[in-house]
Amino acid sequence: MKKTILLAATCAFGALAASAQAIEQPRFFDNWSMGLDGGVTTPLTHHAFFGNMRGLVGLHVDKQVTPAFAIGAEAAWGVNTSTVFTGTHSSTAFDNSYVGMYGAVDLFNLFGGYNCEGRPFSIEAVAGAGWGHEYFNKAAGEDWNYFATKVGLNFNFNVNKHLTIALKPSIVWNMSDADVDQTSAAYNANKAAFNLQAGVTYHFGNGFQCVQPYNQAEIDALNGQINDLRASLDACMVNSAALEATAATLAADLEACKNRPVQKEVVKEVSNNLSSVRFVFFRIGSSKITADQQPNVEMIASFLKNHPKAKVVIKGYASQDGNLEFNQKLAAARAESVKNQLIKKYKIASDRIVAEGEGIGHMFEEESWNRVSICTIENAK
């Protein structure tokens, strides 16, 4: 029997070692259980099986050390409802009691491995030892204490992870029957009782938690990834600092640009002598003289024909639409457009005409009016 118990314990610890990498080891106060038991007990031999049967009540507390092995303590009391061995009833509510320690091996977890989702049914092999006590009334003599051992099976129906209902057959031996010279066997069927109980057990906590096992190669690979990410983060920090410095430089340049005075050469002074000035307006982006502006050109040509010594200075302008280089070219093209029409259509001598591009104009608040050629008559008397 001792060899059997030792073998069961060895198998349980072997199962722990085999599953240690896949199951997170709990703390001391995890995986405790408490339950109540009730059923019947009767002598194993030599007496009427049902005639000497009586009620049996008990309770138990255990700790699941590994998925396959648990240790616990239990107590059971035989109810005083019949006379055992044709003796007399005790003077108490109980005929006998048993208090002991036990170890339990979950056979499914031992041989099939721990199921992280839990099993609806399992079987445990139980072995234990403790203190037995027989109660007698005063007429029958003193109460009797003895050393007892126990073996049994638990057929567990797991309702959920916290609640188990079990059927528990077991045999309890009165070990006091062994002689000093060992001529009589300690495991005497005539001094044994058969128990059949049903138990309800509540499990505290979340049980064993499965974790994904990693080998050293996987750990090294993860550490390598972490180091690469840290290096990338450091590089990003360096790049971020460089970008911040560039942004600060650009901000300073922008502020300096805002504070820079407007180039005076872009805007030229225009004569306010309206009697000698005519305007030829253009459409956006164009240097073509439209029909509605033709009368203005004709007025200039007519004046030049009536005053042979007069000359005209044509200054072309552009609005702020577009970039500076394009607008400077457009302004010059507008001045040349008026000059060419005076020469080709109205036969005005080219030496009497000066055409200049002045770039962007700011003469008028209405931006479209700055798309213009301003023609100033210089009347040589």
mmCIF file of C-alpha atoms in Angstrom:
data_model
loop_
_atom_site.group_PDB
_atom_site.id
_atom_site.type_symbol
_atom_site.label_atom_id
_atom_site.label_comp_id
_atom_site.label_asym_id
_atom_site.label_seq_id
_atom_site.Cartn_x
_atom_site.Cartn_y
_atom_site.Cartn_z
ATOM 1 C CA MET A 1 0.000 0.000 0.000
ATOM 2 C CA LYS A 2 2.815 2.398 0.897
ATOM 3 C CA LYS A 3 4.476 1.670 -2.439
ATOM 4 C CA THR A 4 1.205 2.428 -4.217
ATOM 5 C CA ILE A 5 0.866 5.802 -2.472
ATOM 6 C CA LEU A 6 4.492 6.663 -3.216
ATOM 7 C CA LEU A 7 4.053 5.728 -6.876
ATOM 8 C CA ALA A 8 0.939 7.916 -7.178
ATOM 9 C CA ALA A 9 2.724 10.890 -5.637
ATOM 10 C CA THR A 10 5.711 10.394 -7.944
ATOM 11 C CA CYS A 11 3.446 10.313 -11.006
ATOM 12 C CA ALA A 12 1.698 13.486 -9.846
ATOM 13 C CA PHE A 13 4.944 15.415 -9.469
ATOM 14 C CA GLY A 14 6.095 14.038 -12.824
ATOM 15 C CA ALA A 15 2.954 15.457 -14.406
ATOM 16 C CA LEU A 16 3.739 18.835 -12.811
ATOM 17 C CA ALA A 17 7.218 18.838 -14.330
ATOM 18 C CA ALA A 18 5.859 17.883 -17.749
ATOM 19 C CA SER A 19 3.292 20.698 -17.739
ATOM 20 C CA ALA A 20 5.272 23.376 -15.857
ATOM 21 C CA GLN A 21 6.135 25.268 -19.005
ATOM 22 C CA ALA A 22 2.486 25.512 -20.092
ATOM 23 C CA ILE A 23 0.791 26.335 -16.762
ATOM 24 C CA GLU A 24 1.347 29.410 -14.647
ATOM 25 C CA GLN A 25 2.219 28.340 -11.107
ATOM 26 C CA PRO A 26 -0.383 29.606 -8.602
ATOM 27 C CA ARG A 27 0.229 31.318 -5.283
ATOM 28 C CA PHE A 28 -0.307 29.578 -1.948
ATOM 29 C CA PHE A 29 -3.796 30.937 -1.429
ATOM 30 C CA ASP A 30 -4.967 29.919 -4.920
ATOM 31 C CA ASN A 31 -6.830 26.688 -5.820
ATOM 32 C CA TRP A 32 -8.406 25.884 -2.474
ATOM 33 C CA SER A 33 -11.672 23.931 -2.304
ATOM 34 C CA MET A 34 -14.263 23.226 0.371
ATOM 35 C CA GLY A 35 -17.176 20.803 0.301
ATOM 36 C CA LEU A 36 -19.834 18.792 2.101
ATOM 37 C CA ASP A 37 -20.334 15.019 1.803
ATOM 38 C CA GLY A 38 -23.253 12.753 2.616
ATOM 39 C CA GLY A 39 -23.997 9.053 2.107
ATOM 40 C CA VAL A 40 -23.904 5.677 3.814
ATOM 41 C CA THR A 41 -21.365 3.404 5.535
ATOM 42 C CA THR A 42 -21.484 -0.351 6.314
ATOM 43 C CA PRO A 43 -19.046 -3.084 7.465
ATOM 44 C CA LEU A 44 -17.210 -4.678 4.552
ATOM 45 C CA THR A 45 -17.672 -8.379 5.614
ATOM 46 C CA HIS A 46 -19.358 -10.855 7.997
ATOM 47 C CA HIS A 47 -22.436 -8.780 8.632
ATOM 48 C CA ALA A 48 -25.592 -8.076 6.701
ATOM 49 C CA PHE A 49 -24.581 -5.394 4.202
ATOM 50 C CA PHE A 50 -27.825 -3.435 4.343
ATOM 51 C CA GLY A 51 -28.779 -4.445 7.845
ATOM 52 C CA ASN A 52 -25.810 -2.634 9.383
ATOM 53 C CA MET A 53 -25.829 0.314 6.947
ATOM 54 C CA ARG A 54 -26.126 3.769 8.491
ATOM 55 C CA GLY A 55 -25.945 7.346 7.357
ATOM 56 C CA LEU A 56 -22.605 9.123 6.924
ATOM 57 C CA VAL A 57 -21.973 12.892 6.846
ATOM 58 C CA GLY A 58 -18.699 14.745 6.372
ATOM 59 C CA LEU A 59 -16.796 17.718 5.107
ATOM 60 C CA HIS A 60 -13.454 18.270 3.404
ATOM 61 C CA VAL A 61 -10.964 21.018 2.565
ATOM 62 C CA ASP A 62 -8.206 20.549 -0.016
ATOM 63 C CA LYS A 63 -5.534 22.362 -1.954
ATOM 64 C CA GLN A 64 -4.829 21.580 -5.629
ATOM 65 C CA VAL A 65 -1.009 21.619 -5.646
ATOM 66 C CA THR A 66 -0.653 20.766 -9.336
ATOM 67 C CA PRO A 67 -3.217 20.020 -12.055
ATOM 68 C CA ALA A 68 -2.804 16.319 -11.238
ATOM 69 C CA PHE A 69 -2.194 16.273 -7.470
ATOM 70 C CA ALA A 70 -4.094 17.635 -4.452
ATOM 71 C CA ILE A 71 -3.776 17.297 -0.695
ATOM 72 C CA GLY A 72 -6.552 17.779 1.827
ATOM 73 C CA ALA A 73 -8.130 17.115 5.186
ATOM 74 C CA GLU A 74 -11.493 15.510 5.835
ATOM 75 C CA ALA A 75 -13.832 14.452 8.605
ATOM 76 C CA ALA A 76 -16.796 12.009 8.590
ATOM 77 C CA TRP A 77 -19.333 10.871 11.169
ATOM 78 C CA GLY A 78 -21.446 7.709 11.090
ATOM 79 C CA VAL A 79 -25.007 8.487 12.192
ATOM 80 C CA ASN A 80 -26.354 6.499 15.137
ATOM 81 C CA THR A 81 -29.208 4.654 13.418
ATOM 82 C CA SER A 82 -28.252 0.973 13.839
ATOM 83 C CA THR A 83 -26.167 -1.343 15.902
ATOM 84 C CA VAL A 84 -22.899 -2.530 14.402
ATOM 85 C CA PHE A 85 -21.471 -5.947 15.316
ATOM 86 C CA THR A 86 -24.670 -6.616 17.355
ATOM 87 C CA GLY A 87 -23.486 -4.105 19.962
ATOM 88 C CA THR A 88 -25.511 -1.432 21.633
ATOM 89 C CA HIS A 89 -26.173 2.058 20.440
ATOM 90 C CA SER A 90 -23.885 4.832 21.575
ATOM 91 C CA SER A 91 -25.248 7.555 23.769
ATOM 92 C CA THR A 92 -24.452 10.212 21.139
ATOM 93 C CA ALA A 93 -25.870 11.053 17.718
ATOM 94 C CA PHE A 94 -22.935 9.235 16.077
ATOM 95 C CA ASP A 95 -21.548 5.700 16.287
ATOM 96 C CA ASN A 96 -18.100 6.502 14.900
ATOM 97 C CA SER A 97 -15.977 9.239 13.314
ATOM 98 C CA TYR A 98 -12.920 9.600 11.114
ATOM 99 C CA VAL A 99 -10.554 12.593 10.791
ATOM 100 C CA GLY A 100 -7.603 12.374 8.438
ATOM 101 C CA MET A 101 -5.376 13.706 5.676
ATOM 102 C CA TYR A 102 -5.445 12.513 2.077
ATOM 103 C CA GLY A 103 -3.829 12.900 -1.288
ATOM 104 C CA ALA A 104 -5.759 12.819 -4.557
ATOM 105 C CA VAL A 105 -4.441 12.157 -8.076
ATOM 106 C CA ASP A 106 -6.511 13.327 -11.051
ATOM 107 C CA LEU A 107 -6.056 10.401 -13.446
ATOM 108 C CA PHE A 108 -7.251 12.359 -16.485
ATOM 109 C CA ASN A 109 -4.780 15.212 -15.925
ATOM 110 C CA LEU A 110 -2.026 12.738 -14.994
ATOM 111 C CA PHE A 111 -2.249 10.676 -18.163
ATOM 112 C CA GLY A 112 -4.026 13.048 -20.558
ATOM 113 C CA GLY A 113 -2.467 16.383 -19.652
ATOM 114 C CA TYR A 114 -4.145 19.464 -18.233
ATOM 115 C CA ASN A 115 -7.063 20.775 -20.281
ATOM 116 C CA CYS A 116 -7.028 24.584 -20.146
ATOM 117 C CA GLU A 117 -10.755 24.736 -20.926
ATOM 118 C CA GLY A 118 -11.568 22.247 -18.148
ATOM 119 C CA ARG A 119 -13.175 18.790 -18.370
ATOM 120 C CA PRO A 120 -16.847 18.096 -17.622
ATOM 121 C CA PHE A 121 -15.902 14.762 -16.025
ATOM 122 C CA SER A 122 -12.803 13.429 -14.248
ATOM 123 C CA ILE A 123 -11.750 10.608 -11.930
ATOM 124 C CA GLU A 124 -9.491 10.967 -8.891
ATOM 125 C CA ALA A 125 -7.686 8.189 -7.001
ATOM 126 C CA VAL A 126 -7.646 9.003 -3.277
ATOM 127 C CA ALA A 127 -5.444 7.625 -0.470
ATOM 128 C CA GLY A 128 -5.231 8.857 3.120
ATOM 129 C CA ALA A 129 -4.720 8.094 6.787
ATOM 130 C CA GLY A 130 -6.092 9.433 10.046
ATOM 131 C CA TRP A 131 -7.718 8.892 13.393
ATOM 132 C CA GLY A 132 -10.766 6.667 13.871
ATOM 133 C CA HIS A 133 -13.045 6.746 16.914
ATOM 134 C CA GLU A 134 -15.839 4.420 18.039
ATOM 135 C CA TYR A 135 -18.488 5.785 20.421
ATOM 136 C CA PHE A 136 -20.015 3.441 23.077
ATOM 137 C CA ASN A 137 -22.439 4.012 25.890
ATOM 138 C CA LYS A 138 -21.187 3.508 29.424
ATOM 139 C CA ALA A 139 -22.672 0.041 29.709
ATOM 140 C CA ALA A 140 -20.641 -1.174 26.726
ATOM 141 C CA GLY A 141 -17.329 0.267 27.879
ATOM 142 C CA GLU A 142 -15.017 3.114 26.995
ATOM 143 C CA ASP A 143 -14.793 4.747 23.567
ATOM 144 C CA TRP A 144 -12.190 3.273 21.259
ATOM 145 C CA ASN A 145 -9.551 5.168 19.236
ATOM 146 C CA TYR A 146 -7.541 3.620 16.426
ATOM 147 C CA PHE A 147 -5.291 4.418 13.459
ATOM 148 C CA ALA A 148 -7.080 4.130 10.115
ATOM 149 C CA THR A 149 -6.196 4.242 6.422
ATOM 150 C CA LYS A 150 -8.413 4.942 3.461
ATOM 151 C CA VAL A 151 -8.468 4.433 -0.323
ATOM 152 C CA GLY A 152 -11.154 5.377 -2.813
ATOM 153 C CA LEU A 153 -12.204 6.980 -6.063
ATOM 154 C CA ASN A 154 -13.901 10.297 -6.768
ATOM 155 C CA PHE A 155 -16.096 10.439 -9.876
ATOM 156 C CA ASN A 156 -16.259 14.186 -10.450
ATOM 157 C CA PHE A 157 -18.942 15.925 -12.513
ATOM 158 C CA ASN A 158 -17.674 19.468 -13.025
ATOM 159 C CA VAL A 159 -20.698 21.749 -13.392
ATOM 160 C CA ASN A 160 -18.438 24.771 -13.972
ATOM 161 C CA LYS A 161 -14.987 25.927 -12.919
ATOM 162 C CA HIS A 162 -16.213 26.646 -9.374
ATOM 163 C CA LEU A 163 -18.690 23.808 -8.664
ATOM 164 C CA THR A 164 -18.198 20.006 -8.666
ATOM 165 C CA ILE A 165 -20.639 17.238 -7.770
ATOM 166 C CA ALA A 166 -18.927 13.901 -7.020
ATOM 167 C CA LEU A 167 -19.739 10.266 -6.282
ATOM 168 C CA LYS A 168 -17.186 8.902 -3.753
ATOM 169 C CA PRO A 169 -16.884 5.166 -3.026
ATOM 170 C CA SER A 170 -14.109 4.294 -0.511
ATOM 171 C CA ILE A 171 -12.845 1.707 1.979
ATOM 172 C CA VAL A 172 -11.556 2.571 5.475
ATOM 173 C CA TRP A 173 -9.402 0.050 7.413
ATOM 174 C CA ASN A 174 -8.994 -0.168 11.173
ATOM 175 C CA MET A 175 -5.196 -0.700 11.379
ATOM 176 C CA SER A 176 -5.143 -1.640 15.084
ATOM 177 C CA ASP A 177 -5.713 -5.294 14.193
ATOM 178 C CA ALA A 178 -1.992 -5.864 13.402
ATOM 179 C CA ASP A 179 -0.146 -7.946 16.031
ATOM 180 C CA VAL A 180 3.207 -6.926 17.359
ATOM 181 C CA ASP A 181 4.853 -9.896 15.686
ATOM 182 C CA GLN A 182 3.082 -9.045 12.379
ATOM 183 C CA THR A 183 1.437 -12.482 12.249
ATOM 184 C CA SER A 184 -1.916 -10.805 11.528
ATOM 185 C CA ALA A 185 -2.370 -8.577 8.468
ATOM 186 C CA ALA A 186 -3.054 -4.895 9.170
ATOM 187 C CA TYR A 187 -5.417 -4.611 6.165
ATOM 188 C CA ASN A 188 -8.073 -6.896 7.582
ATOM 189 C CA ALA A 189 -11.327 -6.965 5.626
ATOM 190 C CA ASN A 190 -13.142 -7.897 8.829
ATOM 191 C CA LYS A 191 -12.087 -4.548 10.301
ATOM 192 C CA ALA A 192 -12.949 -2.438 7.284
ATOM 193 C CA ALA A 193 -15.933 -0.325 6.302
ATOM 194 C CA PHE A 194 -17.288 0.532 2.883
ATOM 195 C CA ASN A 195 -18.424 4.128 2.388
ATOM 196 C CA LEU A 196 -20.488 5.563 -0.475
ATOM 197 C CA GLN A 197 -20.907 9.317 -0.457
ATOM 198 C CA ALA A 198 -22.023 12.125 -2.713
ATOM 199 C CA GLY A 199 -20.201 15.419 -2.353
ATOM 200 C CA VAL A 200 -20.618 19.029 -3.391
ATOM 201 C CA THR A 201 -17.372 21.030 -3.686
ATOM 202 C CA TYR A 202 -16.806 24.740 -4.265
ATOM 203 C CA HIS A 203 -13.490 25.786 -5.819
ATOM 204 C CA PHE A 204 -12.076 29.194 -4.936
ATOM 205 C CA GLY A 205 -10.123 31.316 -7.440
ATOM 206 C CA ASN A 206 -9.615 30.764 -11.166
ATOM 207 C CA GLY A 207 -7.690 27.499 -11.034
ATOM 208 C CA PHE A 208 -4.580 26.959 -13.087
ATOM 209 C CA GLN A 209 -3.921 29.472 -15.881
ATOM 210 C CA CYS A 210 -2.441 28.252 -19.145
ATOM 211 C CA VAL A 211 0.394 30.270 -20.608
ATOM 212 C CA GLN A 212 2.106 29.961 -23.966
ATOM 213 C CA PRO A 213 5.526 28.368 -23.511
ATOM 214 C CA TYR A 214 8.534 29.919 -25.231
ATOM 215 C CA ASN A 215 11.849 28.284 -25.932
ATOM 216 C CA GLN A 216 15.120 30.151 -25.662
ATOM 217 C CA ALA A 217 15.382 30.713 -29.411
ATOM 218 C CA GLU A 218 11.993 32.468 -29.423
ATOM 219 C CA ILE A 219 12.986 34.581 -26.425
ATOM 220 C CA ASP A 220 16.244 35.584 -28.122
ATOM 221 C CA ALA A 221 14.334 36.498 -31.287
ATOM 222 C CA LEU A 222 11.901 38.674 -29.302
ATOM 223 C CA ASN A 223 14.786 40.368 -27.509
ATOM 224 C CA GLY A 224 16.375 41.040 -30.905
ATOM 225 C CA GLN A 225 13.145 42.643 -32.126
ATOM 226 C CA ILE A 226 12.975 44.784 -28.996
ATOM 227 C CA ASN A 227 16.567 45.953 -29.507
ATOM 228 C CA ASP A 228 15.843 46.767 -33.165
ATOM 229 C CA LEU A 229 12.790 48.785 -32.159
ATOM 230 C CA ARG A 230 14.803 50.667 -29.566
ATOM 231 C CA ALA A 231 17.448 51.473 -32.189
ATOM 232 C CA SER A 232 14.737 52.668 -34.574
ATOM 233 C CA LEU A 233 13.256 54.794 -31.808
ATOM 234 C CA ASP A 234 16.653 56.372 -31.103
ATOM 235 C CA ALA A 235 17.090 57.122 -34.825
ATOM 236 C CA CYS A 236 13.622 58.679 -34.933
ATOM 237 C CA MET A 237 14.495 60.846 -31.946
ATOM 238 C CA VAL A 238 17.638 62.069 -33.742
ATOM 239 C CA ASN A 239 15.668 62.779 -36.925
ATOM 240 C CA SER A 240 12.987 64.525 -34.901
ATOM 241 C CA ALA A 241 15.573 66.804 -33.299
ATOM 242 C CA ALA A 242 17.014 67.626 -36.738
ATOM 243 C CA LEU A 243 13.552 68.377 -38.124
ATOM 244 C CA GLU A 244 12.775 70.605 -35.153
ATOM 245 C CA ALA A 245 15.992 72.536 -35.783
ATOM 246 C CA THR A 246 15.081 72.906 -39.480
ATOM 247 C CA ALA A 247 11.585 74.076 -38.558
ATOM 248 C CA ALA A 248 13.024 76.657 -36.177
ATOM 249 C CA THR A 249 15.337 77.950 -38.947
ATOM 250 C CA LEU A 250 12.452 78.163 -41.433
ATOM 251 C CA ALA A 251 10.311 79.966 -38.873
ATOM 252 C CA ALA A 252 13.089 82.510 -38.346
ATOM 253 C CA ASP A 253 13.481 82.971 -42.109
ATOM 254 C CA LEU A 254 9.723 83.454 -42.484
ATOM 255 C CA GLU A 255 9.654 86.066 -39.747
ATOM 256 C CA ALA A 256 12.577 87.877 -41.383
ATOM 257 C CA CYS A 257 10.787 87.740 -44.734
ATOM 258 C CA LYS A 258 7.652 89.239 -43.170
ATOM 259 C CA ASN A 259 9.692 92.103 -41.746
ATOM 260 C CA ARG A 260 11.551 92.748 -45.021
ATOM 261 C CA PRO A 261 10.548 96.076 -46.714
ATOM 262 C CA VAL A 262 8.732 95.924 -50.075
ATOM 263 C CA GLN A 263 11.039 96.367 -53.036
ATOM 264 C CA LYS A 264 10.412 99.853 -54.280
ATOM 265 C CA GLU A 265 11.494 99.084 -57.823
ATOM 266 C CA VAL A 266 8.400 96.948 -58.370
ATOM 267 C CA VAL A 267 6.028 99.886 -57.971
ATOM 268 C CA LYS A 268 6.794 103.001 -59.954
ATOM 269 C CA GLU A 269 5.411 106.459 -59.558
ATOM 270 C CA VAL A 270 2.593 107.329 -61.939
ATOM 271 C CA SER A 271 1.755 110.796 -63.123
ATOM 272 C CA ASN A 272 -1.426 112.193 -61.616
ATOM 273 C CA ASN A 273 -1.948 114.572 -64.526
ATOM 274 C CA LEU A 274 -5.177 112.999 -65.728
ATOM 275 C CA SER A 275 -5.394 115.237 -68.816
ATOM 276 C CA SER A 276 -2.280 113.592 -70.236
ATOM 277 C CA VAL A 277 -2.874 110.015 -69.078
ATOM 278 C CA ARG A 278 -4.877 107.227 -70.686
ATOM 279 C CA PHE A 279 -5.433 103.669 -69.406
ATOM 280 C CA VAL A 280 -5.627 100.458 -71.381
ATOM 281 C CA PHE A 281 -6.880 97.549 -69.182
ATOM 282 C CA PHE A 282 -6.240 93.844 -69.822
ATOM 283 C CA ARG A 283 -7.764 90.569 -68.785
ATOM 284 C CA ILE A 284 -5.983 88.334 -66.269
ATOM 285 C CA GLY A 285 -2.885 86.669 -67.685
ATOM 286 C CA SER A 286 -3.317 88.340 -71.116
ATOM 287 C CA SER A 287 -1.573 91.097 -73.081
ATOM 288 C CA LYS A 288 -4.175 91.238 -75.887
ATOM 289 C CA ILE A 289 -6.061 94.510 -76.325
ATOM 290 C CA THR A 290 -9.781 93.736 -76.193
ATOM 291 C CA ALA A 291 -12.449 95.574 -78.267
ATOM 292 C CA ASP A 292 -13.732 97.551 -75.277
ATOM 293 C CA GLN A 293 -10.227 99.041 -74.739
ATOM 294 C CA GLN A 294 -9.699 99.942 -78.378
ATOM 295 C CA PRO A 295 -11.164 103.492 -78.042
ATOM 296 C CA ASN A 296 -8.464 104.331 -75.460
ATOM 297 C CA VAL A 297 -5.693 103.408 -77.901
ATOM 298 C CA GLU A 298 -7.412 105.337 -80.673
ATOM 299 C CA MET A 299 -7.562 108.458 -78.456
ATOM 300 C CA ILE A 300 -3.801 108.280 -77.924
ATOM 301 C CA ALA A 301 -3.185 107.824 -81.678
ATOM 302 C CA SER A 302 -5.474 110.746 -82.517
ATOM 303 C CA PHE A 303 -3.658 113.029 -80.081
ATOM 304 C CA LEU A 304 -0.244 112.051 -81.459
ATOM 305 C CA LYS A 305 -1.437 112.738 -85.033
ATOM 306 C CA ASN A 306 -2.781 116.160 -84.025
ATOM 307 C CA HIS A 307 0.449 117.028 -82.172
ATOM 308 C CA PRO A 308 3.369 115.880 -84.309
ATOM 309 C CA LYS A 309 5.949 116.735 -81.654
ATOM 310 C CA ALA A 310 4.216 114.885 -78.852
ATOM 311 C CA LYS A 311 5.442 111.551 -77.534
ATOM 312 C CA VAL A 312 3.912 108.870 -75.360
ATOM 313 C CA VAL A 313 5.442 106.781 -72.545
ATOM 314 C CA ILE A 314 3.673 103.446 -72.049
ATOM 315 C CA LYS A 315 4.237 101.578 -68.729
ATOM 316 C CA GLY A 316 2.813 98.089 -68.418
ATOM 317 C CA TYR A 317 1.711 96.568 -65.087
ATOM 318 C CA ALA A 318 0.473 93.232 -63.785
ATOM 319 C CA SER A 319 -1.619 92.277 -60.739
ATOM 320 C CA GLN A 320 -0.235 89.997 -57.992
ATOM 321 C CA ASP A 321 -1.685 86.825 -59.559
ATOM 322 C CA GLY A 322 1.122 84.429 -60.462
ATOM 323 C CA ASN A 323 4.806 84.582 -59.632
ATOM 324 C CA LEU A 324 7.004 87.671 -59.906
ATOM 325 C CA GLU A 325 9.027 86.548 -62.941
ATOM 326 C CA PHE A 326 5.900 85.811 -65.002
ATOM 327 C CA ASN A 327 4.254 89.099 -64.016
ATOM 328 C CA GLN A 328 7.334 91.097 -64.990
ATOM 329 C CA LYS A 329 7.250 89.555 -68.471
ATOM 330 C CA LEU A 330 3.483 90.066 -68.705
ATOM 331 C CA ALA A 331 3.804 93.739 -67.725
ATOM 332 C CA ALA A 332 6.391 94.317 -70.479
ATOM 333 C CA ALA A 333 4.206 92.462 -73.014
ATOM 334 C CA ARG A 334 1.220 94.740 -72.216
ATOM 335 C CA ALA A 335 3.278 97.858 -72.844
ATOM 336 C CA GLU A 336 4.597 96.393 -76.104
ATOM 337 C CA SER A 337 1.061 95.438 -77.185
ATOM 338 C CA VAL A 338 -0.094 99.093 -77.024
ATOM 339 C CA LYS A 339 3.088 100.288 -78.775
ATOM 340 C CA ASN A 340 2.729 97.771 -81.619
ATOM 341 C CA GLN A 341 -0.878 98.759 -82.295
ATOM 342 C CA LEU A 342 0.025 102.454 -82.400
ATOM 343 C CA ILE A 343 2.728 101.688 -84.947
ATOM 344 C CA LYS A 344 0.962 99.107 -87.109
ATOM 345 C CA LYS A 345 -2.648 100.277 -87.064
ATOM 346 C CA TYR A 346 -2.263 104.036 -86.643
ATOM 347 C CA LYS A 347 1.149 104.536 -88.332
ATOM 348 C CA ILE A 348 2.742 106.380 -85.390
ATOM 349 C CA ALA A 349 6.532 106.580 -85.671
ATOM 350 C CA SER A 350 8.289 104.200 -83.265
ATOM 351 C CA ASP A 351 10.698 106.909 -82.079
ATOM 352 C CA ARG A 352 7.745 108.768 -80.579
ATOM 353 C CA ILE A 353 6.796 105.782 -78.369
ATOM 354 C CA VAL A 354 8.564 104.458 -75.237
ATOM 355 C CA ALA A 355 7.256 101.125 -73.861
ATOM 356 C CA GLU A 356 8.403 99.799 -70.466
ATOM 357 C CA GLY A 357 7.334 96.894 -68.288
ATOM 358 C CA GLU A 358 7.057 97.934 -64.621
ATOM 359 C CA GLY A 359 6.190 94.601 -63.017
ATOM 360 C CA ILE A 360 3.512 94.353 -60.310
ATOM 361 C CA GLY A 361 1.408 97.427 -59.747
ATOM 362 C CA HIS A 362 -0.201 98.665 -56.525
ATOM 363 C CA MET A 363 -1.815 101.857 -57.843
ATOM 364 C CA PHE A 364 -5.426 100.746 -57.382
ATOM 365 C CA GLU A 365 -7.194 99.085 -54.473
ATOM 366 C CA GLU A 366 -9.229 97.098 -56.980
ATOM 367 C CA GLU A 367 -6.733 94.399 -57.902
ATOM 368 C CA SER A 368 -8.052 93.855 -61.445
ATOM 369 C CA TRP A 369 -7.384 97.525 -62.300
ATOM 370 C CA ASN A 370 -3.649 96.883 -61.841
ATOM 371 C CA ARG A 371 -3.664 94.797 -65.066
ATOM 372 C CA VAL A 372 -3.058 97.906 -67.131
ATOM 373 C CA SER A 373 -0.865 99.872 -69.474
ATOM 374 C CA ILE A 374 -0.661 103.511 -68.381
ATOM 375 C CA CYS A 375 0.013 105.839 -71.340
ATOM 376 C CA THR A 376 1.393 109.296 -70.458
ATOM 377 C CA ILE A 377 1.482 111.977 -73.182
ATOM 378 C CA GLU A 378 4.540 114.166 -73.259
ATOM 379 C CA ASN A 379 3.492 117.169 -75.316
ATOM 380 C CA ALA A 380 6.554 118.933 -76.741
ATOM 381 C CA LYS A 381 5.418 122.441 -77.633
#
